[in-house]
CSV table of C-alpha atoms in Angstrom, one decimal:
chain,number,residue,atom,x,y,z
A,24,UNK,CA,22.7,11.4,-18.4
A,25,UNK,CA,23.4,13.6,-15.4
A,26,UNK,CA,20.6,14.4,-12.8
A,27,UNK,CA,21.6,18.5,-13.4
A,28,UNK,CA,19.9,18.0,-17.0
A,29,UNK,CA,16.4,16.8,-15.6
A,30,UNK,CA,16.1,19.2,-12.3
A,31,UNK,CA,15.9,22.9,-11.8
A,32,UNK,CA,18.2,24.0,-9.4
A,33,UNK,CA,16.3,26.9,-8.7
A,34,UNK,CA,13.0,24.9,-6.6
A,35,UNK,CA,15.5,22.3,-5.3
A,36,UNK,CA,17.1,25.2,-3.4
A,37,UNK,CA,13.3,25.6,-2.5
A,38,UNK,CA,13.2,22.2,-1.0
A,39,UNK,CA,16.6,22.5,0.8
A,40,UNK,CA,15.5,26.0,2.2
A,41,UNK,CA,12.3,25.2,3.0
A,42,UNK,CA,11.1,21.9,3.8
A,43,UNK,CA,12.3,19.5,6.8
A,44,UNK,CA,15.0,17.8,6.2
A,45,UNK,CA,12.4,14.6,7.6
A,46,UNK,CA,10.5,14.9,5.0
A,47,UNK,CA,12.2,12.6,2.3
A,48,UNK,CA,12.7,12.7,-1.6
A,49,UNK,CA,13.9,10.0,-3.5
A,50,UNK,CA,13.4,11.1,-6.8
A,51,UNK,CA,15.0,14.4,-7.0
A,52,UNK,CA,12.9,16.1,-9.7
A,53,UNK,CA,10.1,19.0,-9.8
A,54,UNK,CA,7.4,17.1,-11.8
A,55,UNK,CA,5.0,19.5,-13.7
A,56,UNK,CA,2.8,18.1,-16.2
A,57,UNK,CA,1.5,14.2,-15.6
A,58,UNK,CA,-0.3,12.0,-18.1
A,59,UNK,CA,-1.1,8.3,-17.3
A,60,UNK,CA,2.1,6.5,-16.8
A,61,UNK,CA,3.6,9.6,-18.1
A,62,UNK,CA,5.2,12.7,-16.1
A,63,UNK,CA,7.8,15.9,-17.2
A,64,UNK,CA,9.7,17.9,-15.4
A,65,UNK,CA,9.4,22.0,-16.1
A,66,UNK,CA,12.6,21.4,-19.1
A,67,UNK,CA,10.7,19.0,-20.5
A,68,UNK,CA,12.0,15.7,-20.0
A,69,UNK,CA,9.6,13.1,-19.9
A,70,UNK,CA,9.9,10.3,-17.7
A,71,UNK,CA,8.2,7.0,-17.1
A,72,UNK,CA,6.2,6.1,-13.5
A,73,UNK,CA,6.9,3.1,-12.0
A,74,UNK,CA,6.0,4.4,-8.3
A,75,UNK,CA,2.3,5.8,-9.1
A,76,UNK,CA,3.0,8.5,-6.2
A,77,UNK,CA,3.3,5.2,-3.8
A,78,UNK,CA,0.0,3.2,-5.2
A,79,UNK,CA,-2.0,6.1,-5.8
A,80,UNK,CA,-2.2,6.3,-9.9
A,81,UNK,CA,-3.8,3.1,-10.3
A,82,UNK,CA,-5.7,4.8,-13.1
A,83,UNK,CA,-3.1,6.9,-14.2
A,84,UNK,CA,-2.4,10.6,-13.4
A,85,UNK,CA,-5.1,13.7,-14.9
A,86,UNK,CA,-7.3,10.9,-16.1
A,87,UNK,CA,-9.1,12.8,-18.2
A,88,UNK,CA,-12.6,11.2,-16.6
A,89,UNK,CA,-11.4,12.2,-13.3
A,90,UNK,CA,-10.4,15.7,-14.6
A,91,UNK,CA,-13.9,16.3,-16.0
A,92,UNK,CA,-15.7,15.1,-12.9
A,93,UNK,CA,-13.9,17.5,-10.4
A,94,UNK,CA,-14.0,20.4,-12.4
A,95,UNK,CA,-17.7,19.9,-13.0
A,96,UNK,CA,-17.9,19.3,-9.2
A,97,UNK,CA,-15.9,22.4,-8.3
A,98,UNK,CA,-18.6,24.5,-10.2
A,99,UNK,CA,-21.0,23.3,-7.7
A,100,UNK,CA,-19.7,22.3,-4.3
A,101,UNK,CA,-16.3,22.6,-2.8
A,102,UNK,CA,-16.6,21.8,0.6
A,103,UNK,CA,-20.0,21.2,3.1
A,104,UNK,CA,-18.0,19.9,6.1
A,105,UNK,CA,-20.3,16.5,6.8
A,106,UNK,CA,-21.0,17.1,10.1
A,107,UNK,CA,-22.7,20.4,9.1
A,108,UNK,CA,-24.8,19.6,6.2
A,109,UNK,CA,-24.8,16.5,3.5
A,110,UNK,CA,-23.4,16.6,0.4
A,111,UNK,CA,-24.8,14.0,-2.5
A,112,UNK,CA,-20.7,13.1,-3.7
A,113,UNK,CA,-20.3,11.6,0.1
A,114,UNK,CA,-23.4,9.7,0.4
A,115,UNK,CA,-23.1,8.3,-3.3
A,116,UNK,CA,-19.5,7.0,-2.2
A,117,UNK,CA,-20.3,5.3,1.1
A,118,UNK,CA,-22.7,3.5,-1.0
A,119,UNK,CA,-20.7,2.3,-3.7
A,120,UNK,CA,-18.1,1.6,-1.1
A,121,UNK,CA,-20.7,-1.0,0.9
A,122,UNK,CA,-21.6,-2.5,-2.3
A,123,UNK,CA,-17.5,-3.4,-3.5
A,124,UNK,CA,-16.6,-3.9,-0.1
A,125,UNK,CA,-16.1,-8.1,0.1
A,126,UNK,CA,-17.6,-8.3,3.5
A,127,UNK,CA,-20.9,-10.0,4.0
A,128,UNK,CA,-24.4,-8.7,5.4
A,129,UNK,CA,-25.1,-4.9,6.5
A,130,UNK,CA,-22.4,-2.5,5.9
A,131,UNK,CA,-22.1,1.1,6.3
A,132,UNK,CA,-18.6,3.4,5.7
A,133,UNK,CA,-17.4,6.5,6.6
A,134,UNK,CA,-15.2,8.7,4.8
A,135,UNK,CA,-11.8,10.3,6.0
A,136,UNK,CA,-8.5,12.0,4.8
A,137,UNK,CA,-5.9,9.6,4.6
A,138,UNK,CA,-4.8,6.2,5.2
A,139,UNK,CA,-3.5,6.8,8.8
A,140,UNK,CA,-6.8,8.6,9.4
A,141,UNK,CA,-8.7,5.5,8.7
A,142,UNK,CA,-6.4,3.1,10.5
A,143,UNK,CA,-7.0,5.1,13.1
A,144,UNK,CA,-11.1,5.2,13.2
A,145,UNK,CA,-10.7,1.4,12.8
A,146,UNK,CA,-9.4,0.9,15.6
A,147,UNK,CA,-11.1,3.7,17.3
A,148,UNK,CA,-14.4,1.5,16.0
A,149,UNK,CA,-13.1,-1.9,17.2
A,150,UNK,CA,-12.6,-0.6,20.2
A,151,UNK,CA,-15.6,0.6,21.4
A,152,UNK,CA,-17.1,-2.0,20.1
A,153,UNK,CA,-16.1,-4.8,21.8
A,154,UNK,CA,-15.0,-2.6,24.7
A,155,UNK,CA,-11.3,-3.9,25.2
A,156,UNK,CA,-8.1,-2.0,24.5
A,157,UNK,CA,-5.5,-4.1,23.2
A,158,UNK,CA,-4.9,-4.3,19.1
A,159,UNK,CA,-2.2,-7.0,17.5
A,160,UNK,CA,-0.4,-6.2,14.4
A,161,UNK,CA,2.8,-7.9,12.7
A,162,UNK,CA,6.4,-6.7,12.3
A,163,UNK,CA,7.4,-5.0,9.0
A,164,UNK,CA,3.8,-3.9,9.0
A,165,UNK,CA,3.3,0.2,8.1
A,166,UNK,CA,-0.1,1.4,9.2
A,167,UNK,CA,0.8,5.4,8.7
A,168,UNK,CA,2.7,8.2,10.8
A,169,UNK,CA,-0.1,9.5,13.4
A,170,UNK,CA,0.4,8.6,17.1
A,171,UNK,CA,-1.4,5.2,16.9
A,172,UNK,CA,-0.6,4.7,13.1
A,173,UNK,CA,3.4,4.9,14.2
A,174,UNK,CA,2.3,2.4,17.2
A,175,UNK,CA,0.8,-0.3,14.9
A,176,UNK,CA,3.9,0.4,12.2
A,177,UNK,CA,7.0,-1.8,12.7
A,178,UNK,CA,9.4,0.2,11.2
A,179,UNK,CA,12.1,1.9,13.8
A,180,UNK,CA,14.4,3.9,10.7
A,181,UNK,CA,13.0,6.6,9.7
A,182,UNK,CA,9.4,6.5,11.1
A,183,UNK,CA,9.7,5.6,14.4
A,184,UNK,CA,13.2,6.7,16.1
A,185,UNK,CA,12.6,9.2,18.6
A,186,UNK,CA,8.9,10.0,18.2
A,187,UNK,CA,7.8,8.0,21.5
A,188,UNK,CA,6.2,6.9,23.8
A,189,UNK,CA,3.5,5.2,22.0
A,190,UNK,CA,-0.1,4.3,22.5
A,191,UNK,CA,0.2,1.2,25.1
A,192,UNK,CA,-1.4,-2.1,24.3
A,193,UNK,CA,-0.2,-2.5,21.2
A,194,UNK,CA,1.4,-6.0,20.7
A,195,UNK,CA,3.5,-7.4,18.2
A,196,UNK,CA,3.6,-11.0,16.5
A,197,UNK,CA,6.4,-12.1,13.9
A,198,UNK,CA,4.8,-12.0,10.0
A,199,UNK,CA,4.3,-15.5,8.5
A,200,UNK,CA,7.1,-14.3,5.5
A,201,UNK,CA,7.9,-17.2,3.2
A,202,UNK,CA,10.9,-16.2,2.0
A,203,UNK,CA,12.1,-15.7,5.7
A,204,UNK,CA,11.6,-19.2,6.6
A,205,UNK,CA,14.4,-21.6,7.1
A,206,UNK,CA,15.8,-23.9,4.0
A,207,UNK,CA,15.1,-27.0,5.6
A,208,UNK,CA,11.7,-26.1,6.8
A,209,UNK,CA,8.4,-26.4,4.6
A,210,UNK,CA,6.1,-23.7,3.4
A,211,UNK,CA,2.8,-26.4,5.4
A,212,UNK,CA,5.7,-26.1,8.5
A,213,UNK,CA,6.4,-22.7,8.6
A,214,UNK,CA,2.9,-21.5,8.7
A,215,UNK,CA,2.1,-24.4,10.9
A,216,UNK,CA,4.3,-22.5,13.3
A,217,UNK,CA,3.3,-19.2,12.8
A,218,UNK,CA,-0.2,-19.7,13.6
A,219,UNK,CA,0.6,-21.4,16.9
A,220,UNK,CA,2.7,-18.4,18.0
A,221,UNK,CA,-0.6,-16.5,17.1
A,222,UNK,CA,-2.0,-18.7,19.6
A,223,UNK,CA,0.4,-18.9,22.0
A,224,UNK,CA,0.4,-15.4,22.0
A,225,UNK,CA,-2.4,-15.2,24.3
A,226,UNK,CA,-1.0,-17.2,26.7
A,227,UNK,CA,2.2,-15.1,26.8
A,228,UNK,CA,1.5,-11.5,25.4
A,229,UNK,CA,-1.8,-10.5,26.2
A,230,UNK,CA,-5.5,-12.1,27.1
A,231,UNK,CA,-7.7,-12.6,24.1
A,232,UNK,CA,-10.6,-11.0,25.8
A,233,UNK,CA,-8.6,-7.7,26.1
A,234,UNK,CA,-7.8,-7.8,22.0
A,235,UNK,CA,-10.2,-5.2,20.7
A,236,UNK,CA,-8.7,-5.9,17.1
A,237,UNK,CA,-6.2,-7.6,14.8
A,238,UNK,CA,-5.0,-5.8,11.9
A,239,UNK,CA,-2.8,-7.1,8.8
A,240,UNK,CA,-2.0,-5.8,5.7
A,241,UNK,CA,-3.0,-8.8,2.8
A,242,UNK,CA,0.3,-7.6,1.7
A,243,UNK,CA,2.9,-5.5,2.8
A,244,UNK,CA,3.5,-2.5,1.6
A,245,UNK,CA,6.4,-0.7,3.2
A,246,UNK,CA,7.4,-4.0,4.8
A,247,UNK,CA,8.1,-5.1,1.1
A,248,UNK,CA,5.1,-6.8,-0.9
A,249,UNK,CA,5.3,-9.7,1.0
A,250,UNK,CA,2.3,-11.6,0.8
A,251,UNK,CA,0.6,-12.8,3.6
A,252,UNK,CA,0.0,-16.6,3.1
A,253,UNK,CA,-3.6,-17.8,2.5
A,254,UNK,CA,-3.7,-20.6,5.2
A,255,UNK,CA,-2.7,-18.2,8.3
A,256,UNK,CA,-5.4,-15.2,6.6
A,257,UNK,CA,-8.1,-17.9,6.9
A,258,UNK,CA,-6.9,-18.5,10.9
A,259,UNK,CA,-6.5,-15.3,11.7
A,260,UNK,CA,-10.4,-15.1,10.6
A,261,UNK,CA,-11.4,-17.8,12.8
A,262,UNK,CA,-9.0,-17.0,15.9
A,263,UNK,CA,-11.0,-13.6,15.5
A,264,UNK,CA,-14.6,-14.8,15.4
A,265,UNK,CA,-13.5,-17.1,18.2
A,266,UNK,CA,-12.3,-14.7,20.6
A,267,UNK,CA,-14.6,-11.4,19.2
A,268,UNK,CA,-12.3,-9.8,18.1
A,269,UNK,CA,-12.2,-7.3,15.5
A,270,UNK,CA,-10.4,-8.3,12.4
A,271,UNK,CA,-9.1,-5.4,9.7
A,272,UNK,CA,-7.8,-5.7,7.1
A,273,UNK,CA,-5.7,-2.8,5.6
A,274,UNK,CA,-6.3,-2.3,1.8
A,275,UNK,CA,-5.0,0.8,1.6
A,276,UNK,CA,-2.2,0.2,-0.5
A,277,UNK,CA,-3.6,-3.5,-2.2
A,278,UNK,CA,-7.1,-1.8,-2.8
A,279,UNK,CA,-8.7,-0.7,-6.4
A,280,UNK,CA,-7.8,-3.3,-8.8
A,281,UNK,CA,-3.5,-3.0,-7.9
A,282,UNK,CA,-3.5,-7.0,-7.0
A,283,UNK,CA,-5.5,-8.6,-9.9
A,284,UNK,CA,-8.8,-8.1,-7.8
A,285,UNK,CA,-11.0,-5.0,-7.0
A,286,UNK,CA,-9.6,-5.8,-3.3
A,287,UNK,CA,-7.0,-8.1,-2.2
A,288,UNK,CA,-9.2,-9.8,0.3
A,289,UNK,CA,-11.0,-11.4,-2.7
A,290,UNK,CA,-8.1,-13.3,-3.0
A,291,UNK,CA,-8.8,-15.2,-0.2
A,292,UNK,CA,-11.6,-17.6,-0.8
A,293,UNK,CA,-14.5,-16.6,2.7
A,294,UNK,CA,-12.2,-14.2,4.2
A,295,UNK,CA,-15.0,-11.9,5.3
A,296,UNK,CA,-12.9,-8.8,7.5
A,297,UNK,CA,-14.7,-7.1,10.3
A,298,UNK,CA,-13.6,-3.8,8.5
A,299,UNK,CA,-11.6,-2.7,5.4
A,300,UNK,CA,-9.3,0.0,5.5
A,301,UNK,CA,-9.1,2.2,2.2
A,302,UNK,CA,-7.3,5.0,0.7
A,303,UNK,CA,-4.6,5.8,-1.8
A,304,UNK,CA,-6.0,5.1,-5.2
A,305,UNK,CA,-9.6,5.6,-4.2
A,306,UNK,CA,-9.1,9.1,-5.0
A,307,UNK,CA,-7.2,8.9,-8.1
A,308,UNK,CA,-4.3,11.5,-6.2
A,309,UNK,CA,-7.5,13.6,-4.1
A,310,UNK,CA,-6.3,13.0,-0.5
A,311,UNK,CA,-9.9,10.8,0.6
A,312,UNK,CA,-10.2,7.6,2.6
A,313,UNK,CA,-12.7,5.3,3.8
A,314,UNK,CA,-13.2,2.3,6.6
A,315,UNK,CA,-16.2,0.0,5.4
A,316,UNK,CA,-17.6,-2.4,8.0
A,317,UNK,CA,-20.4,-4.5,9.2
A,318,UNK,CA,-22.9,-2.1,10.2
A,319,UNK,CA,-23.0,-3.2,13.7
A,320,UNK,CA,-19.6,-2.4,14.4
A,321,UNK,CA,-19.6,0.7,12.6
A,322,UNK,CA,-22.7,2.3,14.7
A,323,UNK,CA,-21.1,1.4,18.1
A,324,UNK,CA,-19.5,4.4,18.7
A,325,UNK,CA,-21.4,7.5,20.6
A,326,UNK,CA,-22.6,10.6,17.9
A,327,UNK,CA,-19.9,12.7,17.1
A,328,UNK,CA,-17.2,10.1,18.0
A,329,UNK,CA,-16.4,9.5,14.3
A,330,UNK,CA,-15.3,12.1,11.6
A,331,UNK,CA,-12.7,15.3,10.7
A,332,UNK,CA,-14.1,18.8,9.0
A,333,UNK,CA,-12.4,17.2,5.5
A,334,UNK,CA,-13.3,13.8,5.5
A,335,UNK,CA,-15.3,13.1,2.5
A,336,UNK,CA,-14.8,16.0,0.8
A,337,UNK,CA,-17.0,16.5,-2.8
A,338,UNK,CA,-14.3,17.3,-4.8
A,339,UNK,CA,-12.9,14.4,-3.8
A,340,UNK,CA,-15.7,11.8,-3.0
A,341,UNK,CA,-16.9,13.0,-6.8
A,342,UNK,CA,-13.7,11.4,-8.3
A,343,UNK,CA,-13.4,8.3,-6.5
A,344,UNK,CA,-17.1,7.6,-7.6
A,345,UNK,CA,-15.7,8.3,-11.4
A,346,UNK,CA,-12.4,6.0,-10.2
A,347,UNK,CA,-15.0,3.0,-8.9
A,348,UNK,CA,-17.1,3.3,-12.7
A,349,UNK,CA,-14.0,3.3,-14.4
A,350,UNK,CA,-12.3,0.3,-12.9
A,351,UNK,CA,-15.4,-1.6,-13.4
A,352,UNK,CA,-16.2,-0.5,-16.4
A,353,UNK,CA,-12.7,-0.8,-18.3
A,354,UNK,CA,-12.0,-4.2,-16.1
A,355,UNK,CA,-9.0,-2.8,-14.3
A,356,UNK,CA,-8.2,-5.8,-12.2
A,357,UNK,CA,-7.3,-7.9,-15.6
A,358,UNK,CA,-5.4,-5.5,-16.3
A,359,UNK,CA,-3.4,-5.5,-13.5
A,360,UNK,CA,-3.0,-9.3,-14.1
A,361,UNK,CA,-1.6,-8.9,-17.5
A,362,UNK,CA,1.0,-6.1,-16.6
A,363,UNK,CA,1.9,-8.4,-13.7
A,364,UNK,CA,2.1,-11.8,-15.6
A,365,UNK,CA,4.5,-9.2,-18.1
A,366,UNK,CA,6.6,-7.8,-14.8
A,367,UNK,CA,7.0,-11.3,-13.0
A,368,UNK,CA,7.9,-12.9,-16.4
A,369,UNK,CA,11.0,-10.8,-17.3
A,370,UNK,CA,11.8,-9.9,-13.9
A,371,UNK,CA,12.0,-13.8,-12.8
A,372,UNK,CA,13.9,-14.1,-16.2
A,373,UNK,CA,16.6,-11.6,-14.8
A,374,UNK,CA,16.7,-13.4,-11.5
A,375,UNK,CA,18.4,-16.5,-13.2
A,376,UNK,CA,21.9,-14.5,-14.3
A,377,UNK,CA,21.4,-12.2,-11.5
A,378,UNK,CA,22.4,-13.6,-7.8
A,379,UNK,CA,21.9,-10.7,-5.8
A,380,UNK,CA,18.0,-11.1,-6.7
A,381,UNK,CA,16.3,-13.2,-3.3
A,382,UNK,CA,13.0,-13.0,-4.3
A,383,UNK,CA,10.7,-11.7,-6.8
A,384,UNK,CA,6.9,-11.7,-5.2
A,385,UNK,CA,3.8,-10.1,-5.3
A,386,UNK,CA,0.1,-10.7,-6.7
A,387,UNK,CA,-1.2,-8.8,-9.5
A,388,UNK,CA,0.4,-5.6,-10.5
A,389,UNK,CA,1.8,-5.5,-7.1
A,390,UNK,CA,5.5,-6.8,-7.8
A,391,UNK,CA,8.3,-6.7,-5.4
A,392,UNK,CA,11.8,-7.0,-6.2
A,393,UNK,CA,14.3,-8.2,-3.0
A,394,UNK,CA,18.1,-7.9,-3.3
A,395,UNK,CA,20.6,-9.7,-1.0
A,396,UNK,CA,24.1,-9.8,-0.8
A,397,UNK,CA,23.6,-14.0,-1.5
A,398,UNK,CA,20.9,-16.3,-1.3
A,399,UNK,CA,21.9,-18.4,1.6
A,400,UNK,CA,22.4,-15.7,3.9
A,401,UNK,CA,19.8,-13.8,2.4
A,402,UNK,CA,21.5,-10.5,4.1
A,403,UNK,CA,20.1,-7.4,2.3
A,404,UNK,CA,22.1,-5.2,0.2
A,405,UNK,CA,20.3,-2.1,0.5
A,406,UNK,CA,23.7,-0.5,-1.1
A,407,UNK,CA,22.9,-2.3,-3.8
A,408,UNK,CA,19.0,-0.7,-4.5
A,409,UNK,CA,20.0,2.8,-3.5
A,410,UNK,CA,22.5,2.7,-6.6
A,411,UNK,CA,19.9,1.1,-8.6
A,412,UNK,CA,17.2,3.8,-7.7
A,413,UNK,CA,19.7,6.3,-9.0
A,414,UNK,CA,20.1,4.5,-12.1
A,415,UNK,CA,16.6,4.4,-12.6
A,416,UNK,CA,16.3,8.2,-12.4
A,417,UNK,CA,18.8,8.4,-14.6
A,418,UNK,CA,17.4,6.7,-17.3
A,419,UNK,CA,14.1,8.7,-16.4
A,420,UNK,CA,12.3,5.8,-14.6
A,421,UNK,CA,10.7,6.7,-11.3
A,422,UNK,CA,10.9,4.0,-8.8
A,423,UNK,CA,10.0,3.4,-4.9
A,424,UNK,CA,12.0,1.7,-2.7
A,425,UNK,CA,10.4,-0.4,0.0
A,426,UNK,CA,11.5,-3.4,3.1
A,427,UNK,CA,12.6,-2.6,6.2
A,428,UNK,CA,16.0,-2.7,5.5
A,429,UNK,CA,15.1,-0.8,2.0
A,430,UNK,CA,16.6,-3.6,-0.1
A,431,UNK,CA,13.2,-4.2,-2.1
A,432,UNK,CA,12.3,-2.2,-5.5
A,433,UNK,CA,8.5,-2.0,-6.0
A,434,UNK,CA,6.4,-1.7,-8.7
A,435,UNK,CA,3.5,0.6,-8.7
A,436,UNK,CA,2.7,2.2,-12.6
A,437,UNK,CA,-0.5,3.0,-13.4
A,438,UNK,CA,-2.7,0.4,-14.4
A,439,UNK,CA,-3.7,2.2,-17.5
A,440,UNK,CA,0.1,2.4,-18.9
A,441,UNK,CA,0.4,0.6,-22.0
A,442,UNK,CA,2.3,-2.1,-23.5
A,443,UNK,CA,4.9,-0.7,-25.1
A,444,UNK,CA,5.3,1.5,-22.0
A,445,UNK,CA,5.7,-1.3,-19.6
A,446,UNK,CA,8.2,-2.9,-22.0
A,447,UNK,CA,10.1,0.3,-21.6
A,448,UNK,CA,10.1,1.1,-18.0
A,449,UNK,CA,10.8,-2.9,-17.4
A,450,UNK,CA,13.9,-2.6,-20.0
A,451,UNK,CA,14.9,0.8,-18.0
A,452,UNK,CA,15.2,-1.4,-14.7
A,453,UNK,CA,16.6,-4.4,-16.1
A,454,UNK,CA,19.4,-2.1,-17.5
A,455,UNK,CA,20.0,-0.3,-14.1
A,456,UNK,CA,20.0,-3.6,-12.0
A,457,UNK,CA,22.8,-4.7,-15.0
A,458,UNK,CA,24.6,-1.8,-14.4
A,459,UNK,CA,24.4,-0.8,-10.7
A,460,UNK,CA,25.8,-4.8,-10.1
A,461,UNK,CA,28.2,-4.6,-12.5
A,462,UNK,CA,29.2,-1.5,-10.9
A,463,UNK,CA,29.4,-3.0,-6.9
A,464,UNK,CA,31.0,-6.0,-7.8
């Protein structure tokens, strides 16, 4: 099955013509029509979703819920701008968001347009608040495309190159990844380690009392759904309330039900962030995003030092309060589980005949697969997943690539997809990996 049979020719000449050549595609198809794990292309070809528009379809595309609730809210109210007058869809949200938010005592949240946008007023918030400069994050982390949100991102190709200079005071540490570690070492040993380089940081990076905040995905997105282990979450915590400093963590890709919890903080037993980052699926594909945080925190910054004309906007606070019902109300995060106890099943199945597969990781619905050209060397083959993207396409599967060295496949369908439509897409992948191999070897 050729790519000319699923595309029209006619609006990819659009793209070529008219949009920057920066801006990427991966899929090349002209999706029209979407319905849960679902989409078609204007010929008609249907296709399953696998990618969720990178993590934002957790319940599916034109739920029919969501649909309702916006056009019902577009009769009434399009736009207010909050720092003009109030709308009710905002102030509903910020208090559903304190309520699911897994961080202890007062909280209060304020509403934005995107995940960078919230990254940023994070750190904007930590920041004033504990009136320092400095912010730690962790290589392979992704933390958006904005000035600051490139700074704390650890990815050079293709976000970084040639946008600098950067916002100063931004300090690296190595990410405590697993499958990264050496043979001989143990899992107790490696993270051992990686919390004393925390530590040592201080001494040789930057003064603890100039750290305004620490920020860490629970697990990577971009940098490859590489989970962050338990043991070095709980110290980063206490290294934090040690030293005041902020600690975020970034849920805008983990958030709304994707890892087997509502959040993926709640897998870690007393975590309790400063501040939670949100966005992606909290809008159910409206562009809305949110930082919830203790309440002191959050007020510390002067009137008028928070906000943006869209941030919070009804149409779009209206469906994330319908997204927060419905994932509560149909139990989202078990399913998330099941689909992810399916994926990890087969997919760890696969990895036994197939040795370019390194790792196969995740937590909930959140699956990562990592291809190397062998597992002693563990050297990516990113060759190797750019074929089997393509294969996926052609057998009508859309898939995201992730990692820095984009050698990981991962998984992001729509919670709501069903059985028999998880069995598919997962047969669809298995049959690319088969034949993209077969095809390199």
């Amino acid at each position: 099955m050729g790519t000319e049979t699923v595309t029209s020719q006619g609006l990819l000449q659009l793209h070529a013509q008219y949009v920057p050549k920066g801006v990427s595609v991966q899929n090349k198809v002209v999706i029209t029509r979407a319905s849960g794990a679902r989409m078609w292309d204007e010929a008609g070809n249907e296709y399953l979703d696998f990618a969720g528009g990178i993590g934002v379809l957790n319940i599916g595309n034109a739920h029919p819920e969501i649909v309702e609730v916006v056009t019902e809210q577009a009769q009434k109210l399009f736009h207010t701008c909050v720092h003009v007058s109030l709308n009710e869809p905002y102030l509903r949200l910020v208090e559903q968001l304190c309520r699911i938010a897994p961080i202890d005592g007062q909280k209060k949240a304020l509403l934005l347009n995107s995940g960078a946008e919230a990254v940023e007023n994070a750190i904007k918030v930590a920041k004033s608040y504990t009136g320092r400069s400095a912010v730690i994050a962790f290589e392979s982390a992704f933390h958006g495309r904005t000035a600051l949100g490139l700074s704390l991102t650890s990815k050079v190709h293709p976000y970084k190159a040639k946008f600098g200079p950067f916002v100063p005071e931004v300090y690296r540490l190595p990410f405590p990844n697993l499958y990264r570690k050496a043979e001989d070492q143990s899992a107790e040993a490696f993270i051992d380690e990686s919390i004393a380089t925390l530590k040592r940081a201080f001494d040789t990076y930057v003064d603890a009392n100039d750290v305004a905040a620490i920020i860490i995905e629970p697990i990577q997105g971009e940098g490859g759904f590489v989970v962050t282990p338990p043991r070095y979450m709980q110290a980063l915590r206490d290294i934090c309330t040690e030293h005041g400093i902020v600690f975020i963590v970034d849920e805008i890709q983990t958030g709304f039900a994707r890892t087997g919890k509502l959040f993926a903080t709640e897998h870690y037993e007393g975590l309790n962030p400063d501040i939670i980052t949100m966005a992606k699926s909290l809008g159910a594909g409206l562009p809305i995003s949110a930082v919830v945080g203790r309440s002191n925190i959050l007020d510390a910054t002067e009137v008028g030092g928070l906000g943006g004309t869209y941030g919070g906007n009804p149409l779009a606070a209206a469906a994330s309060l319908k997204v927060i019902e419905i994932m509560e109300r149909d139990n989202l995060p078990r399913r998330a589980q099941q689909i992810g106890e399916q994926s990890f099943a087969r997919l760890r199945r696969l990895q036994e005949t197939v040795p370019y597969i390194g790792d196969v990781r995740g937590l909930g619905a959140m699956v990562g697969v990592e291809f190397v050209r062998d597992r002693v060397s563990k050297e990516p083959y990113p060759e190797l997943v750019a074929k089997i993207s393509q294969k996926c396409f052609e057998k009508r599967l859309i898939t995201v690539k992730a990692g820095i060295y984009g050698n990981v496949i991962r998984l992001l369908g729509p919670l709501v997809m069903t059985d028999e439509e998880l069995d598919a897409g997962l047969a669809r992948l298995e049959s690319a990996i088969t034949e993209a191999v077969a095809e390199l070897s």
